[in-house]
Coordinates of C-alpha atoms in Angstrom, one line a residue:
M1 CA 3.9 5.6 0.1
S2 CA 1.2 5.3 -2.6
I3 CA 1.8 7.4 -5.7
S4 CA -1.3 7.1 -7.9
A5 CA -1.0 5.9 -11.4
P6 CA -2.2 8.5 -14.0
S7 CA -4.4 5.9 -15.6
A8 CA -4.5 2.4 -14.3
A9 CA -5.9 -0.4 -16.4
S10 CA -9.4 -1.5 -15.5
T11 CA -8.7 -5.1 -16.4
V12 CA -5.5 -7.2 -16.5
T13 CA -5.2 -10.5 -18.5
V14 CA -3.2 -13.2 -16.8
G15 CA -1.8 -15.9 -19.0
Q16 CA 1.4 -17.7 -19.7
G17 CA 3.4 -14.5 -20.4
P18 CA 4.8 -12.1 -17.9
L19 CA 2.9 -9.3 -16.2
S20 CA 4.3 -5.8 -16.4
I21 CA 5.1 -3.7 -13.4
A22 CA 2.2 -1.4 -14.4
E23 CA -0.2 -4.3 -14.3
V24 CA 1.0 -5.4 -10.9
V25 CA 0.3 -1.8 -9.6
A26 CA -3.1 -1.8 -11.3
V27 CA -4.3 -4.9 -9.6
A28 CA -2.6 -4.4 -6.3
R29 CA -3.3 -0.7 -5.8
H30 CA -6.2 0.2 -8.1
D31 CA -8.2 -3.0 -8.0
A32 CA -8.1 -3.8 -11.7
Q33 CA -10.1 -6.9 -12.4
I34 CA -8.4 -10.1 -13.6
V35 CA -9.3 -12.0 -16.7
L36 CA -7.7 -15.5 -17.1
D37 CA -6.5 -16.3 -20.6
P38 CA -8.4 -19.4 -21.9
A39 CA -5.5 -20.8 -23.8
A40 CA -3.3 -20.6 -20.6
L41 CA -6.1 -22.3 -18.6
D42 CA -6.0 -25.2 -21.1
A43 CA -2.3 -25.5 -20.6
V44 CA -2.8 -25.5 -16.9
A45 CA -5.2 -28.4 -17.3
A46 CA -2.8 -30.3 -19.6
S47 CA 0.1 -30.0 -17.1
R48 CA -2.1 -31.2 -14.3
A49 CA -2.7 -34.4 -16.2
I50 CA 1.0 -35.1 -15.9
I51 CA 0.9 -34.6 -12.1
D52 CA -2.1 -37.0 -11.9
D53 CA -0.2 -39.7 -13.7
L54 CA 2.8 -39.3 -11.4
A55 CA 0.5 -39.4 -8.4
A56 CA -0.6 -42.9 -9.5
D57 CA 3.0 -44.1 -9.9
P58 CA 4.1 -46.3 -7.0
A59 CA 7.5 -44.7 -7.1
A60 CA 8.0 -41.6 -4.9
H61 CA 8.0 -38.2 -6.5
Y62 CA 9.0 -35.2 -4.4
G63 CA 6.1 -32.9 -3.5
I64 CA 3.6 -35.2 -5.1
S65 CA 3.9 -38.4 -3.0
T66 CA 6.5 -37.4 -0.4
G67 CA 6.8 -35.0 2.5
F68 CA 8.6 -31.7 2.2
G69 CA 11.9 -30.1 3.2
A70 CA 13.7 -32.3 5.6
L71 CA 11.0 -34.9 5.1
A72 CA 11.5 -35.0 1.3
T73 CA 12.3 -38.8 1.3
T74 CA 9.3 -39.8 3.3
Y75 CA 6.7 -41.6 1.0
I76 CA 3.1 -40.7 1.7
E77 CA 0.3 -43.1 0.8
A78 CA -2.4 -41.9 -1.6
D79 CA -5.2 -41.7 1.1
R80 CA -3.1 -39.3 3.2
R81 CA -2.0 -36.9 0.5
A82 CA -4.9 -34.5 0.8
Q83 CA -4.2 -34.2 4.5
L84 CA -0.6 -33.7 3.7
Q85 CA -1.4 -30.6 1.5
V86 CA -3.8 -29.2 4.1
S87 CA -1.3 -29.7 6.9
L88 CA 1.5 -28.1 4.9
V89 CA -0.6 -24.9 4.4
R90 CA -1.8 -24.7 7.9
S91 CA 1.6 -25.3 9.5
H92 CA 3.3 -22.8 7.2
A93 CA 0.7 -20.0 7.9
A94 CA 2.8 -19.1 11.0
G95 CA 3.2 -15.3 10.6
S96 CA 3.3 -12.9 13.5
G97 CA 3.0 -9.2 14.0
A98 CA 1.0 -6.4 12.4
E99 CA -1.0 -7.0 9.2
V100 CA 0.7 -6.4 5.9
E101 CA -0.7 -3.7 3.7
R102 CA -3.6 -4.6 1.4
E103 CA -1.6 -3.7 -1.8
V104 CA 1.2 -6.0 -0.8
V105 CA -1.1 -8.9 -0.2
R106 CA -2.9 -8.3 -3.5
A107 CA 0.5 -8.1 -5.4
L108 CA 1.8 -11.4 -4.0
M109 CA -1.5 -13.2 -4.7
L110 CA -1.5 -11.9 -8.3
L111 CA 2.1 -12.9 -8.9
R112 CA 1.5 -16.4 -7.4
L113 CA -1.5 -16.6 -9.8
S114 CA 0.7 -15.6 -12.7
T115 CA 3.1 -18.4 -11.9
L116 CA 0.2 -20.9 -11.7
M117 CA -0.9 -19.8 -15.1
T118 CA 2.4 -20.7 -16.7
G119 CA 1.5 -24.3 -16.5
R120 CA 4.8 -25.1 -14.8
T121 CA 3.4 -25.8 -11.3
G122 CA 1.0 -28.6 -12.1
V123 CA -2.0 -27.2 -10.2
R124 CA -5.6 -27.8 -11.3
R125 CA -7.5 -25.2 -13.4
V126 CA -9.9 -24.5 -10.5
T127 CA -7.0 -23.5 -8.3
A128 CA -6.0 -20.7 -10.6
E129 CA -9.7 -19.7 -11.0
T130 CA -10.2 -19.5 -7.3
Y131 CA -7.2 -17.1 -6.8
A132 CA -8.5 -14.9 -9.5
A133 CA -12.0 -14.9 -8.0
I134 CA -10.7 -14.0 -4.6
L135 CA -8.8 -11.1 -6.0
N136 CA -11.7 -9.9 -8.1
A137 CA -14.0 -10.0 -5.1
G138 CA -11.7 -7.7 -3.1
I139 CA -10.9 -10.4 -0.5
T140 CA -7.6 -9.6 1.2
P141 CA -6.1 -12.4 3.4
V142 CA -4.6 -11.3 6.7
V143 CA -0.8 -11.7 6.2
R144 CA 1.5 -10.9 9.1
E145 CA 4.6 -8.9 9.1
Y146 CA 7.1 -11.6 10.2
G147 CA 7.5 -15.1 9.0
S148 CA 9.4 -15.1 5.7
L149 CA 13.1 -15.8 5.4
G150 CA 13.0 -15.4 1.6
C151 CA 13.8 -19.1 1.0
S152 CA 12.0 -21.3 0.0
G153 CA 10.4 -18.1 -1.2
D154 CA 7.9 -16.3 1.0
L155 CA 6.5 -19.4 2.6
A156 CA 4.5 -18.0 5.5
P157 CA 2.9 -15.0 3.6
L158 CA 1.9 -17.2 0.7
A159 CA 0.6 -19.9 3.1
H160 CA -1.7 -17.3 4.7
C161 CA -3.2 -16.7 1.3
A162 CA -3.5 -20.4 0.5
L163 CA -5.2 -20.9 3.8
V164 CA -7.9 -18.4 2.8
A165 CA -8.4 -20.1 -0.5
M166 CA -9.2 -23.3 1.5
G167 CA -11.8 -21.3 3.5
E168 CA -9.7 -21.0 6.6
G169 CA -8.0 -18.1 8.4
E170 CA -9.0 -14.4 8.4
I171 CA -9.5 -11.8 5.7
R172 CA -10.5 -8.2 5.2
A173 CA -13.2 -7.3 2.7
S174 CA -16.1 -5.1 2.0
E175 CA -19.3 -6.9 2.6
S176 CA -21.1 -4.9 -0.1
R177 CA -18.5 -5.9 -2.6
L178 CA -18.7 -9.5 -1.6
R179 CA -22.4 -9.5 -2.2
T180 CA -22.0 -7.8 -5.6
A181 CA -19.5 -10.6 -6.5
A182 CA -21.9 -13.3 -5.4
A183 CA -24.8 -11.8 -7.3
Q184 CA -22.8 -11.8 -10.6
N185 CA -21.3 -15.3 -9.9
Q186 CA -24.5 -16.9 -8.8
A187 CA -25.0 -19.0 -11.9
I188 CA -21.3 -19.7 -12.5
S189 CA -19.6 -22.8 -11.2
T190 CA -16.0 -22.3 -10.0
T191 CA -14.9 -25.3 -12.0
G192 CA -14.4 -25.4 -15.8
I193 CA -14.7 -21.7 -16.4
A194 CA -12.4 -18.7 -16.1
A195 CA -13.0 -16.4 -13.2
P196 CA -15.6 -13.8 -14.1
T197 CA -14.9 -10.2 -14.3
I198 CA -17.1 -8.1 -11.9
A199 CA -17.5 -4.4 -11.7
S200 CA -14.5 -2.9 -9.9
A201 CA -15.3 -0.9 -6.8
G202 CA -11.9 0.6 -6.8
D203 CA -9.9 0.6 -3.5
D204 CA -12.6 -0.1 -1.0
S205 CA -10.2 -0.7 1.9
D206 CA -11.9 2.0 4.0
D207 CA -15.1 -0.1 4.0
E208 CA -13.3 -3.4 4.8
T209 CA -14.0 -5.4 7.9
L210 CA -12.2 -8.3 9.5
M211 CA -14.1 -11.6 9.0
S212 CA -13.4 -15.3 8.7
A213 CA -12.4 -16.6 5.3
A214 CA -15.2 -19.1 5.3
S215 CA -17.8 -16.3 5.7
A216 CA -16.2 -14.2 3.0
L217 CA -16.0 -17.0 0.5
A218 CA -19.6 -17.9 1.2
L219 CA -20.7 -14.3 0.8
A220 CA -18.9 -14.0 -2.5
G221 CA -20.1 -17.3 -3.8
I222 CA -16.6 -18.9 -4.1
A223 CA -16.2 -22.5 -3.2
P224 CA -13.3 -23.3 -0.9
L225 CA -10.4 -25.2 -2.5
Q226 CA -9.9 -28.9 -1.7
L227 CA -6.2 -29.2 -2.5
G228 CA -4.8 -32.1 -4.6
E229 CA -1.3 -33.5 -4.8
K230 CA 1.4 -30.9 -5.1
E231 CA -1.0 -28.0 -4.9
G232 CA 0.0 -26.9 -1.3
L233 CA 3.6 -26.6 -2.4
A234 CA 2.7 -24.8 -5.6
L235 CA 0.8 -22.2 -3.6
I236 CA 3.5 -21.3 -1.1
N237 CA 6.8 -21.9 -2.9
G238 CA 7.6 -18.5 -4.5
T239 CA 9.2 -15.1 -4.1
D240 CA 6.0 -13.3 -4.9
G241 CA 5.9 -11.2 -1.8
M242 CA 9.3 -9.6 -2.2
L243 CA 8.7 -9.3 -6.0
G244 CA 5.4 -7.6 -5.5
M245 CA 6.9 -5.1 -3.1
L246 CA 9.8 -4.6 -5.5
S247 CA 7.3 -3.8 -8.3
L248 CA 5.5 -1.3 -6.2
A249 CA 8.8 0.3 -5.1
I250 CA 10.0 0.7 -8.7
H251 CA 6.8 2.4 -9.6
D252 CA 6.9 4.8 -6.6
L253 CA 10.6 5.6 -6.9
G254 CA 10.2 6.5 -10.6
A255 CA 7.8 9.3 -9.6
L256 CA 9.8 10.3 -6.4
L257 CA 13.0 10.8 -8.3
Q258 CA 11.3 13.1 -10.7
T259 CA 9.8 14.9 -7.7
A260 CA 13.3 15.1 -6.2
D261 CA 14.5 16.9 -9.3
I262 CA 11.7 19.4 -8.9
A263 CA 12.4 20.0 -5.2
A264 CA 16.1 20.4 -5.8
S265 CA 15.5 22.8 -8.7
M266 CA 13.4 24.9 -6.4
S267 CA 16.2 24.9 -3.9
V268 CA 18.8 25.9 -6.5
E269 CA 16.5 28.8 -7.5
G270 CA 15.6 29.8 -4.0
L271 CA 19.2 29.7 -2.7
M272 CA 20.3 31.9 -5.6
G273 CA 22.3 29.0 -7.1
T274 CA 23.4 28.7 -10.7
D275 CA 22.0 26.6 -13.5
A276 CA 25.2 26.7 -15.5
V277 CA 26.4 23.4 -13.8
F278 CA 23.5 21.5 -15.4
A279 CA 24.6 22.2 -19.0
A280 CA 24.4 19.2 -21.3
D281 CA 28.0 19.3 -22.4
L282 CA 29.3 19.2 -18.9
H283 CA 27.3 16.0 -18.2
K284 CA 28.4 14.4 -21.4
L285 CA 31.9 14.4 -19.9
R286 CA 30.6 11.7 -17.5
P287 CA 28.1 9.7 -19.6
Q288 CA 26.0 8.1 -16.9
A289 CA 22.5 7.5 -18.2
G290 CA 20.6 8.6 -15.1
Q291 CA 22.7 11.6 -14.6
A292 CA 22.0 12.9 -18.1
L293 CA 18.2 12.5 -17.5
S294 CA 18.3 14.3 -14.2
A295 CA 20.4 17.2 -15.5
A296 CA 18.0 17.5 -18.4
N297 CA 15.1 17.8 -15.9
F298 CA 17.0 20.6 -14.0
R299 CA 17.5 22.5 -17.2
T300 CA 13.8 22.1 -18.2
I301 CA 12.4 23.0 -14.8
L302 CA 14.7 26.1 -14.3
A303 CA 14.3 27.4 -17.9
G304 CA 13.4 31.1 -18.0
S305 CA 13.7 31.6 -14.3
P306 CA 13.8 35.4 -13.4
I307 CA 15.4 34.6 -10.1
V308 CA 18.3 32.6 -11.8
A309 CA 18.6 35.4 -14.4
S310 CA 18.8 38.0 -11.7
H311 CA 22.3 37.0 -10.6
K312 CA 23.9 35.8 -13.8
G313 CA 25.9 39.0 -14.4
P314 CA 29.6 39.7 -13.6
E315 CA 28.5 41.3 -10.3
C316 CA 27.9 37.8 -8.9
T317 CA 30.9 36.9 -6.9
R318 CA 30.0 33.3 -5.9
V319 CA 32.5 30.8 -7.2
Q320 CA 30.5 27.6 -7.0
D321 CA 27.5 26.2 -5.2
A322 CA 27.5 23.6 -2.4
Y323 CA 27.5 20.0 -3.4
S324 CA 23.9 19.5 -2.4
L325 CA 23.0 21.9 -5.2
R326 CA 25.4 21.4 -8.0
C327 CA 25.9 17.6 -7.5
A328 CA 22.2 16.9 -7.3
P329 CA 21.9 15.4 -10.8
I330 CA 24.8 13.1 -10.1
V331 CA 23.2 11.7 -7.0
H332 CA 19.7 11.6 -8.4
G333 CA 21.0 10.1 -11.6
A334 CA 22.8 7.3 -9.7
A335 CA 19.6 6.5 -7.9
R336 CA 17.8 6.4 -11.3
D337 CA 20.4 4.0 -12.6
T338 CA 19.9 1.8 -9.5
V339 CA 16.1 1.8 -10.2
A340 CA 16.9 0.8 -13.9
H341 CA 19.0 -2.1 -12.7
A342 CA 16.3 -3.2 -10.2
T343 CA 13.7 -2.9 -13.1
N344 CA 15.8 -5.3 -15.2
V345 CA 15.8 -7.8 -12.3
A346 CA 12.1 -7.4 -11.8
H347 CA 11.3 -8.0 -15.4
A348 CA 13.3 -11.2 -15.4
E349 CA 11.4 -12.3 -12.2
L350 CA 8.0 -11.4 -13.6
A351 CA 8.8 -13.7 -16.6
S352 CA 9.8 -16.5 -14.2
A353 CA 7.9 -19.6 -13.0
V354 CA 9.2 -20.1 -9.5
D355 CA 8.2 -23.4 -7.8
N356 CA 9.7 -26.5 -6.4
P357 CA 9.4 -29.0 -7.8
V358 CA 8.7 -27.6 -11.2
L359 CA 7.1 -29.1 -14.2
T360 CA 9.5 -28.7 -17.2
L361 CA 8.4 -28.0 -20.8
D362 CA 9.1 -31.7 -21.7
G363 CA 7.0 -33.0 -18.9
R364 CA 9.6 -33.8 -16.2
V365 CA 9.0 -32.9 -12.6
E366 CA 12.3 -31.6 -11.2
S367 CA 13.6 -30.3 -7.9
N368 CA 15.4 -26.9 -8.2
G369 CA 16.6 -23.9 -6.2
N370 CA 14.9 -21.1 -8.1
F371 CA 12.9 -20.2 -5.1
H372 CA 15.9 -18.5 -3.5
G373 CA 15.3 -14.8 -3.2
A374 CA 18.8 -13.5 -3.6
P375 CA 18.3 -11.7 -7.0
V376 CA 15.4 -9.8 -5.6
A377 CA 16.8 -9.3 -2.1
Y378 CA 20.0 -7.6 -3.4
V379 CA 18.2 -5.0 -5.5
L380 CA 15.7 -4.3 -2.7
D381 CA 18.7 -3.5 -0.4
F382 CA 20.4 -1.4 -3.2
L383 CA 17.2 0.7 -3.6
A384 CA 17.1 1.4 0.1
I385 CA 20.7 2.7 -0.1
A386 CA 19.8 5.0 -3.1
A387 CA 16.6 6.3 -1.4
A388 CA 18.6 7.1 1.8
D389 CA 21.2 9.1 -0.1
V390 CA 18.7 11.1 -2.1
A391 CA 16.8 11.9 1.1
S392 CA 20.1 12.8 2.8
M393 CA 21.0 15.4 0.1
S394 CA 17.4 16.8 0.2
E395 CA 17.7 17.4 4.0
R396 CA 20.9 19.3 3.5
R397 CA 19.2 21.7 1.0
T398 CA 16.4 22.2 3.5
D399 CA 19.0 23.0 6.3
R400 CA 20.8 25.5 4.0
F401 CA 17.5 27.4 3.5
L402 CA 17.2 27.9 7.2
D403 CA 20.7 29.1 8.0
R404 CA 21.1 32.9 7.5
A405 CA 24.8 32.4 6.9
R406 CA 24.1 30.3 3.9
N407 CA 20.7 31.2 2.5
Q408 CA 21.7 34.3 0.6
G409 CA 19.7 36.9 2.5
L410 CA 16.6 35.1 3.6
P411 CA 15.5 35.5 7.3
P412 CA 16.8 32.9 9.8
F413 CA 14.6 29.7 9.6
L414 CA 12.4 31.6 7.1
A415 CA 10.7 33.0 10.2
H416 CA 8.1 35.8 9.9
E417 CA 9.3 37.7 13.0
V418 CA 12.8 36.8 13.8
G419 CA 13.3 36.1 17.5
V420 CA 9.6 35.5 18.1
D421 CA 8.8 32.9 15.4
S422 CA 10.8 29.7 14.9
G423 CA 9.7 29.4 11.3
L424 CA 10.6 26.0 9.8
M425 CA 13.3 25.2 12.3
I426 CA 11.7 22.0 13.6
A427 CA 10.5 20.9 10.1
Q428 CA 14.2 20.4 9.4
Y429 CA 14.5 18.3 12.7
T430 CA 11.7 16.1 11.3
A431 CA 13.5 15.6 8.0
A432 CA 16.8 14.9 9.8
G433 CA 15.1 12.3 12.0
I434 CA 13.6 10.6 9.0
V435 CA 17.0 10.6 7.2
S436 CA 18.7 9.1 10.2
E437 CA 16.2 6.2 10.2
M438 CA 16.6 5.8 6.5
K439 CA 20.3 5.3 6.9
R440 CA 19.6 2.5 9.4
L441 CA 17.2 1.0 6.9
A442 CA 19.9 1.1 4.3
V443 CA 21.9 -1.6 6.2
P444 CA 21.4 -4.6 3.9
A445 CA 19.2 -7.5 5.0
S446 CA 20.4 -9.8 2.2
V447 CA 23.8 -10.3 3.8
D448 CA 22.1 -12.1 6.7
S449 CA 21.1 -15.8 6.8
I450 CA 19.7 -17.9 9.6
P451 CA 19.5 -21.7 8.7
S452 CA 16.2 -23.4 9.1
S453 CA 14.3 -26.7 8.4
A454 CA 16.9 -28.9 10.2
M455 CA 19.7 -27.4 8.1
Q456 CA 18.0 -28.4 4.8
E457 CA 17.4 -24.7 4.2
D458 CA 20.9 -23.7 5.4
H459 CA 21.1 -20.4 3.5
V460 CA 18.3 -17.9 3.1
S461 CA 17.9 -14.5 1.3
M462 CA 16.0 -12.4 3.8
G463 CA 14.4 -10.8 0.8
W464 CA 11.0 -10.2 2.5
A465 CA 12.8 -8.3 5.3
A466 CA 14.6 -6.2 2.6
A467 CA 11.3 -5.4 1.0
R468 CA 9.6 -4.4 4.2
K469 CA 12.3 -1.9 5.2
L470 CA 12.4 -0.5 1.7
R471 CA 8.7 0.3 1.9
R472 CA 9.4 2.3 5.1
S473 CA 12.3 4.0 3.4
I474 CA 10.3 5.0 0.4
D475 CA 7.7 6.5 2.7
G476 CA 10.5 8.4 4.4
L477 CA 11.9 9.7 1.1
G478 CA 8.5 11.2 0.1
R479 CA 8.2 13.0 3.5
V480 CA 11.8 14.4 3.3
L481 CA 11.1 15.7 -0.2
A482 CA 7.8 17.2 1.0
I483 CA 9.7 19.1 3.7
E484 CA 12.2 20.4 1.2
L485 CA 9.3 21.5 -1.1
L486 CA 7.6 23.2 1.9
T487 CA 10.8 25.0 2.7
A488 CA 11.7 25.9 -0.9
A489 CA 8.2 27.2 -1.7
R490 CA 8.4 29.5 1.4
G491 CA 11.9 30.7 0.4
L492 CA 10.8 31.4 -3.1
A493 CA 7.8 33.4 -1.9
L494 CA 10.2 35.4 0.3
R495 CA 12.3 36.4 -2.7
A496 CA 9.6 38.7 -3.9
P497 CA 9.5 40.9 -5.9
L498 CA 11.8 38.4 -7.8
T499 CA 9.7 35.6 -9.2
P500 CA 10.5 32.0 -9.9
G501 CA 10.3 30.2 -13.2
A502 CA 7.0 29.0 -14.7
A503 CA 7.4 25.4 -13.5
T504 CA 8.8 26.1 -10.1
G505 CA 6.3 28.9 -9.7
A506 CA 3.4 26.5 -10.3
V507 CA 4.7 24.1 -7.7
T508 CA 5.3 27.0 -5.3
L509 CA 1.7 28.2 -5.6
L510 CA 0.4 24.6 -5.1
V511 CA 2.6 24.0 -2.0
N512 CA 1.9 27.4 -0.4
A513 CA -1.8 27.1 -1.0
A514 CA -1.8 23.7 0.8
S515 CA 0.5 24.9 3.6
G516 CA -0.4 28.5 4.1
G517 CA 2.9 29.9 2.8
P518 CA 5.1 32.5 4.8
G519 CA 3.7 34.0 7.9
Q520 CA 3.6 33.8 11.7
D521 CA 4.2 30.4 13.3
R522 CA 1.3 28.0 13.0
Y523 CA 0.5 24.4 13.9
L524 CA 3.1 23.0 11.5
S525 CA 2.4 19.2 11.5
P526 CA -0.8 19.5 9.4
E527 CA 1.0 21.7 6.8
I528 CA 3.8 19.1 6.5
E529 CA 1.2 16.3 6.0
A530 CA -0.7 18.4 3.4
V531 CA 2.5 18.7 1.3
V532 CA 3.3 15.0 1.9
E533 CA -0.1 14.2 0.3
L534 CA 0.8 16.4 -2.6
V535 CA 3.9 14.4 -3.2
Q536 CA 2.3 11.0 -2.6
S537 CA -0.7 11.7 -4.8
G538 CA 1.6 12.8 -7.7
R539 CA 0.1 16.4 -7.7
V540 CA 3.5 18.1 -7.3
L541 CA 4.8 16.1 -10.3
D542 CA 1.7 16.9 -12.3
S543 CA 1.9 20.6 -11.5
A544 CA 5.4 20.9 -12.8
S545 CA 4.8 18.6 -15.8
A546 CA 1.8 20.7 -16.8
V547 CA 4.3 23.5 -17.6
T548 CA 7.3 21.6 -18.8
G549 CA 5.7 18.6 -20.4
P550 CA 6.7 15.1 -19.3
L551 CA 9.9 15.0 -17.3
A552 CA 12.6 12.4 -17.9

């Protein structure tokens, strides 16, 4: 799932304050360039001085002069600490499986950089600058699907990124973009100056090749990091992977739920349903915030529909519509409220400085448990439940269109020649198969826990796993909605000479132009994929909004 932002920022400033979800999307998905706030860099340097003083102290300080996890009480001599940090990163870069998507890796690196810039981790200024330079050069570390338990944070995914900053491991990048970065950085030292802003090439992932991190850094003119005390820990001890995926999911679900209102409105119209159930006074009787927004969208989208008007008279004998039609604002609204709750959690996390140990405002270095991913994991699971339910209701509307006993006079399966053509019969099978998988994906990951690190880490969040399955669920939701749109657009076209409303008519024209509209059976898969692209690109939403104005 990758719904484009209408206008992504070209640059994002990273400082001591929180990033917004929109800024995360801009950097992760649209390659916005990063500018480091000079005042925040000064604060980073000041906090590093405290770490340097503690490193010189003969007393042991966790993460600075000790081992980690179950080895937290083991004192490490000063001449072995650089090796300690390198060993930590190398050993924790233990992921397995398929490569994680580019936008996810960029999001987690950006969010780790944001935490480094708070001044609460004790890293050196050059460490933050190097992360910014890697992102600006379009270098994407290879991060593997499996490896994170979500506590202590997303250790393995973050370690793969830290390994690249050290000049080790594998990456994907565009060689032409690396050379552009090198040309603009040629006279700039990576120490003592904020990461430069280079011209963004946009998402150049199609031009990316697999290469060694050492080669990529050399091509881009970025010096590999030599880690100091505590820096290995600071680079891997965070919930940035699951938070990055949560931020992307919130962005995408906002657009998909608006698209769900459009698709459901078209189904209400095409199935000769009533718009009376969307009246504002009815929904005020149950004052759920999301429900009111969704019902308002239904009223706006269906306003002035000739098809709806055609059966509003006393001659209409239908008592009430099926739940999948008249209850749609309630279900879509509940999903909206779930997204709102997840957004509140995300905003708190984006304002957090997650590390262990952490440098407090008064200069103490304290061990803590803030790296536990439970707050993020819970809402990731909650969103998967909401997405599955919205998709389930959408599939039921698609099925209703195809059943001549329930579709109010349309041909069976919306076939061109009944008995010869199958129409959209198997498109519904596809939607049903996706919904079935989404129901399995809605089983929460956050209730699971497998102890690790010799029982030091005896309860983990599984937040990374929750985020991974949510991404698949969001992709599924977009596909199920696309199949409903394909079906509803064909059904509305078959209602001629009756015509749909202005907004639904615009979407019907868009979808039928992409898919071919009613007619004899054709190779259906490309038509489904064409409508999926309309959903994922935001064109369906744009088409309706061009008529109605911005939807809620």
